[in-house]
């Protein structure tokens, strides 16, 4: 019960008691006038007493009726639930944004510049015997490899502004390669715009073999970024074009990998004009 209802209840009880008292003390007709009968309170009898008793009864019952208006209760709590006509307004504070952690170099490759591009190997134009294989550690979860030696190609179109460009490949050798055959399944032929002449733009046929790790007795059992270098009339262990520098005119060019040894695996390719660029980890955003 609220404070307002208690006040009305007290007033009602008092009014009803006064009315009953007046009815009880009412003088019968013709009674002698005494000092008490002449009292204004006693003379106020009869119907007025009945009316006051009924009014008091109504006041006593009033607080318990379901239509008691809460707005009349001066002591109503400010925390009362608002009515449907006045819905509560809930203000949610703006949450403090959680910063996105920057991947460490071992997790993500540095983003290649807009001049050039980065490519998932499986998104290239493939011909047999190149096939797509799944690997959870590969960028995008897939990589490509030729199942036959000297059969098949993978081509990629790159848009450049013109100048000198460098190429990186994320490569790996099969787990079956041993120290005795470290230079197995570790190379591709590389062609640009259908040509393999890369030395100072000349037309001289330049040995266009890309041996991973320049033919050293090293096995890439895990995915590694290797900057493309070519033998260019050198040997498996001495690459004359190291690194490969592509002098490209503005526009679209095609970089093509051709199968040389079966099971040479490649996951991603980056073309960049930045000679200091060195990628790590998987491609950011999966590449194109």
Coordinates of C-alpha atoms in Angstrom, one line a residue:
X1 CA 0.0 0.0 0.0
X2 CA 1.4 3.4 -1.0
X3 CA 1.6 6.5 1.2
X4 CA -1.4 8.2 -0.6
X5 CA -3.6 5.1 0.0
X6 CA -2.7 5.1 3.7
X7 CA -3.7 8.8 4.0
X8 CA -7.0 8.3 2.3
X9 CA -7.7 5.2 4.5
X10 CA -7.0 7.2 7.7
X11 CA -9.3 10.1 6.5
X12 CA -12.0 7.6 5.6
X13 CA -11.9 5.8 8.9
X14 CA -12.1 9.1 10.8
X15 CA -15.0 10.4 8.7
X16 CA -16.9 7.1 9.1
X17 CA -16.3 7.1 12.9
X18 CA -17.6 10.7 13.2
X19 CA -20.7 9.9 11.2
X20 CA -21.5 6.9 13.3
X21 CA -20.9 8.9 16.5
X22 CA -23.4 11.5 15.3
X23 CA -26.0 8.9 14.6
X24 CA -25.6 7.4 18.0
X25 CA -25.6 10.8 19.8
X26 CA -28.7 12.1 17.8
X27 CA -31.4 13.6 20.2
X28 CA -34.9 12.2 20.0
X29 CA -37.6 14.6 18.9
X30 CA -38.9 16.9 21.8
X31 CA -36.0 16.1 24.1
X32 CA -35.2 18.8 26.6
X33 CA -32.5 21.1 25.6
X34 CA -29.5 20.6 27.8
X35 CA -26.1 22.2 27.6
X36 CA -24.9 19.1 25.8
X37 CA -27.8 19.1 23.3
X38 CA -27.0 22.7 22.4
X39 CA -23.5 21.7 21.4
X40 CA -23.0 22.3 17.6
X41 CA -21.5 18.9 17.2
X42 CA -24.5 17.1 18.8
X43 CA -27.0 19.2 16.9
X44 CA -25.4 18.1 13.7
X45 CA -27.3 14.8 13.6
X46 CA -29.7 12.7 11.6
X47 CA -29.2 12.5 7.8
X48 CA -25.9 14.4 7.9
X49 CA -24.5 11.8 10.3
X50 CA -25.6 9.0 7.9
X51 CA -24.1 10.8 5.0
X52 CA -20.7 11.2 6.8
X53 CA -20.7 7.5 7.8
X54 CA -21.3 6.5 4.2
X55 CA -18.7 8.9 2.9
X56 CA -16.2 7.5 5.3
X57 CA -17.0 4.0 4.3
X58 CA -16.4 4.9 0.6
X59 CA -13.1 6.5 1.5
X60 CA -12.0 3.4 3.4
X61 CA -12.9 1.2 0.4
X62 CA -11.4 3.5 -2.1
X63 CA -7.7 2.6 -1.7
X64 CA -8.4 -1.1 -2.4
X65 CA -10.2 -0.6 -5.7
X66 CA -8.2 -1.7 -8.8
X67 CA -8.7 1.7 -10.5
X68 CA -6.6 3.5 -7.9
X69 CA -4.6 6.1 -10.0
X70 CA -0.9 5.7 -9.2
X71 CA -0.3 9.3 -10.3
X72 CA -2.2 10.5 -7.2
X73 CA 0.3 8.8 -5.0
X74 CA 2.7 11.6 -4.2
X75 CA 5.1 9.0 -2.6
X76 CA 5.3 6.7 -5.6
X77 CA 8.8 5.4 -6.2
X78 CA 10.7 7.0 -9.1
X79 CA 11.9 3.5 -10.1
X80 CA 8.3 2.2 -10.8
X81 CA 7.9 0.5 -14.1
X82 CA 6.6 3.0 -16.7
X83 CA 3.1 2.4 -18.2
X84 CA 2.7 1.2 -21.8
X85 CA 1.8 4.8 -22.8
X86 CA 5.1 6.0 -21.5
X87 CA 7.7 3.3 -22.5
X88 CA 11.0 3.3 -20.8
X89 CA 14.0 4.6 -22.7
X90 CA 17.0 2.5 -22.4
X91 CA 20.3 4.1 -23.3
X92 CA 23.1 1.7 -24.2
X93 CA 26.6 3.3 -23.9
X94 CA 28.8 3.0 -27.0
X95 CA 31.0 0.0 -26.4
X96 CA 34.8 0.6 -26.4
X97 CA 35.9 -0.9 -29.8
X98 CA 38.2 -3.9 -29.5
X99 CA 41.3 -3.3 -31.6
X100 CA 41.9 -5.9 -34.3
X101 CA 45.3 -7.5 -33.5
X102 CA 47.9 -7.0 -36.2
X103 CA 49.1 -10.4 -37.5
X104 CA 52.7 -11.1 -36.8
X105 CA 55.0 -11.4 -39.9
X106 CA 55.1 -15.2 -39.4
X107 CA 51.3 -15.4 -39.9
X108 CA 50.6 -12.9 -42.7
X109 CA 52.4 -11.8 -45.8
X110 CA 53.1 -8.1 -46.2
X111 CA 50.6 -6.7 -48.6
X112 CA 52.0 -6.2 -52.1
X113 CA 51.7 -2.7 -53.6
X114 CA 48.8 -1.9 -55.9
X115 CA 51.4 -1.8 -58.8
X116 CA 51.7 -5.5 -59.4
X117 CA 49.6 -8.1 -57.6
X118 CA 49.3 -11.2 -55.5
X119 CA 47.7 -14.4 -56.6
X120 CA 46.5 -17.7 -55.2
X121 CA 48.2 -20.3 -57.4
X122 CA 45.0 -22.3 -57.7
X123 CA 43.2 -19.3 -59.3
X124 CA 45.5 -19.3 -62.3
X125 CA 44.7 -20.6 -65.7
X126 CA 45.8 -24.3 -65.4
X127 CA 46.4 -26.9 -68.0
X128 CA 47.0 -30.6 -67.5
X129 CA 49.0 -32.0 -65.7
X130 CA 48.7 -29.2 -63.1
X131 CA 46.1 -30.1 -60.4
X132 CA 44.8 -28.4 -57.3
X133 CA 45.4 -30.0 -53.9
X134 CA 44.2 -29.2 -50.4
X135 CA 46.4 -28.2 -47.5
X136 CA 45.4 -26.4 -44.3
X137 CA 48.7 -24.7 -44.2
X138 CA 48.5 -23.3 -47.7
X139 CA 47.2 -19.8 -48.4
X140 CA 43.5 -20.2 -49.1
X141 CA 43.8 -23.9 -48.1
X142 CA 44.9 -25.1 -51.6
X143 CA 48.0 -25.3 -53.8
X144 CA 48.9 -26.6 -57.2
X145 CA 51.5 -29.1 -58.6
X146 CA 52.1 -30.9 -61.9
X147 CA 51.6 -34.6 -61.7
X148 CA 53.9 -35.1 -64.8
X149 CA 57.2 -33.6 -65.7
X150 CA 57.3 -31.1 -68.5
X151 CA 53.5 -31.3 -69.0
X152 CA 51.1 -28.5 -68.2
X153 CA 51.2 -24.8 -67.3
X154 CA 49.7 -22.2 -64.8
X155 CA 49.3 -18.7 -66.1
X156 CA 48.6 -15.4 -64.3
X157 CA 47.7 -12.0 -65.7
X158 CA 49.2 -9.0 -63.8
X159 CA 48.5 -5.3 -64.3
X160 CA 51.5 -3.0 -64.0
X161 CA 52.3 0.7 -64.3
X162 CA 55.6 -0.1 -66.0
X163 CA 59.2 -0.5 -64.7
X164 CA 61.2 -3.2 -63.1
X165 CA 59.4 -5.9 -61.2
X166 CA 60.3 -8.8 -58.9
X167 CA 58.5 -12.1 -58.4
X168 CA 58.1 -14.2 -55.3
X169 CA 56.6 -17.7 -55.0
X170 CA 55.5 -19.6 -51.9
X171 CA 56.8 -23.1 -52.7
X172 CA 57.4 -26.5 -51.1
X173 CA 58.8 -29.9 -52.0
X174 CA 57.2 -33.3 -51.3
X175 CA 57.7 -34.8 -47.9
X176 CA 59.3 -37.8 -49.7
X177 CA 62.3 -35.8 -50.8
X178 CA 65.5 -36.9 -49.0
X179 CA 68.9 -35.3 -48.5
X180 CA 70.3 -37.4 -51.4
X181 CA 67.8 -36.0 -53.9
X182 CA 67.3 -32.5 -52.4
X183 CA 67.1 -31.0 -55.9
X184 CA 64.2 -33.1 -57.0
X185 CA 60.7 -31.6 -57.4
X186 CA 62.0 -28.1 -56.8
X187 CA 61.7 -26.1 -60.1
X188 CA 59.5 -24.7 -62.9
X189 CA 60.1 -23.1 -66.2
X190 CA 59.2 -19.4 -66.1
X191 CA 57.9 -17.5 -69.2
X192 CA 56.7 -13.9 -69.4
X193 CA 54.3 -12.9 -72.2
X194 CA 55.3 -16.2 -73.9
X195 CA 59.0 -15.4 -73.9
X196 CA 61.9 -16.8 -71.9
X197 CA 64.4 -14.0 -72.9
X198 CA 64.8 -11.8 -69.8
X199 CA 68.4 -10.6 -69.9
X200 CA 68.4 -6.8 -70.5
X201 CA 65.4 -7.3 -72.8
X202 CA 67.4 -9.1 -75.4
X203 CA 66.1 -11.9 -77.5
X204 CA 68.8 -14.3 -76.4
X205 CA 67.4 -17.6 -75.2
X206 CA 68.0 -17.3 -71.5
X207 CA 67.9 -20.5 -69.5
X208 CA 64.5 -19.9 -67.9
X209 CA 64.7 -22.6 -65.1
X210 CA 63.7 -21.4 -61.6
X211 CA 65.3 -23.7 -59.1
X212 CA 64.0 -23.2 -55.5
X213 CA 66.8 -22.0 -53.2
X214 CA 69.2 -21.7 -56.2
X215 CA 69.9 -25.4 -56.3
X216 CA 71.4 -25.6 -52.9
X217 CA 71.2 -28.8 -50.9
X218 CA 68.2 -27.5 -49.0
X219 CA 64.8 -29.1 -48.7
X220 CA 61.7 -26.9 -48.4
X221 CA 59.6 -29.3 -46.3
X222 CA 57.5 -26.4 -45.2
X223 CA 56.0 -23.6 -47.2
X224 CA 58.7 -21.0 -47.9
X225 CA 58.7 -17.7 -49.9
X226 CA 61.4 -17.9 -52.6
X227 CA 62.3 -14.9 -54.7
X228 CA 62.2 -16.1 -58.4
X229 CA 65.7 -16.3 -59.9
X230 CA 66.7 -18.0 -63.1
X231 CA 69.7 -19.9 -64.4
X232 CA 70.0 -17.6 -67.4
X233 CA 72.8 -19.6 -69.0
X234 CA 74.2 -20.4 -65.5
X235 CA 73.9 -23.7 -63.6
X236 CA 71.6 -25.3 -61.1
X237 CA 73.7 -23.9 -58.3
X238 CA 74.7 -20.6 -59.9
X239 CA 71.7 -18.5 -61.1
X240 CA 72.9 -15.6 -63.3
X241 CA 69.5 -13.9 -63.1
X242 CA 69.4 -13.6 -59.3
X243 CA 66.9 -12.2 -58.6
X244 CA 64.8 -12.2 -61.8
X245 CA 64.2 -8.6 -62.8
X246 CA 61.3 -8.1 -65.3
X247 CA 61.4 -4.9 -67.3
X248 CA 57.7 -4.5 -68.2
X249 CA 55.8 -1.8 -70.1
X250 CA 52.6 -0.4 -68.6
X251 CA 49.6 -2.7 -69.1
X252 CA 48.7 -6.3 -68.6
X253 CA 51.3 -9.0 -68.8
X254 CA 51.2 -12.8 -68.4
X255 CA 53.5 -14.8 -66.1
X256 CA 53.5 -18.5 -66.9
X257 CA 54.9 -21.4 -64.9
X258 CA 55.5 -24.6 -66.9
X259 CA 56.0 -28.0 -65.4
X260 CA 59.6 -29.2 -65.3
X261 CA 59.8 -31.8 -62.5
X262 CA 56.7 -33.5 -61.2
X263 CA 55.4 -32.6 -57.7
X264 CA 57.0 -29.2 -57.5
X265 CA 54.4 -27.4 -55.3
X266 CA 53.5 -23.7 -55.4
X267 CA 50.9 -22.0 -53.2
X268 CA 50.9 -18.3 -54.1
X269 CA 52.7 -15.7 -56.3
X270 CA 53.5 -12.0 -55.6
X271 CA 54.7 -9.5 -58.2
X272 CA 56.1 -6.2 -56.9
X273 CA 58.2 -3.3 -58.0
X274 CA 59.7 -3.0 -54.5
X275 CA 63.2 -4.6 -54.4
X276 CA 63.1 -4.6 -50.6
X277 CA 59.8 -6.3 -50.3
X278 CA 60.0 -9.7 -48.5
X279 CA 56.7 -11.6 -47.9
X280 CA 56.1 -14.0 -45.0
X281 CA 53.3 -16.3 -44.0
X282 CA 50.1 -16.6 -46.1
X283 CA 48.6 -14.1 -48.5
X284 CA 46.5 -11.4 -46.9
X285 CA 42.9 -11.5 -48.0
X286 CA 43.6 -14.7 -49.9
X287 CA 45.0 -13.0 -53.0
X288 CA 43.2 -12.9 -56.4

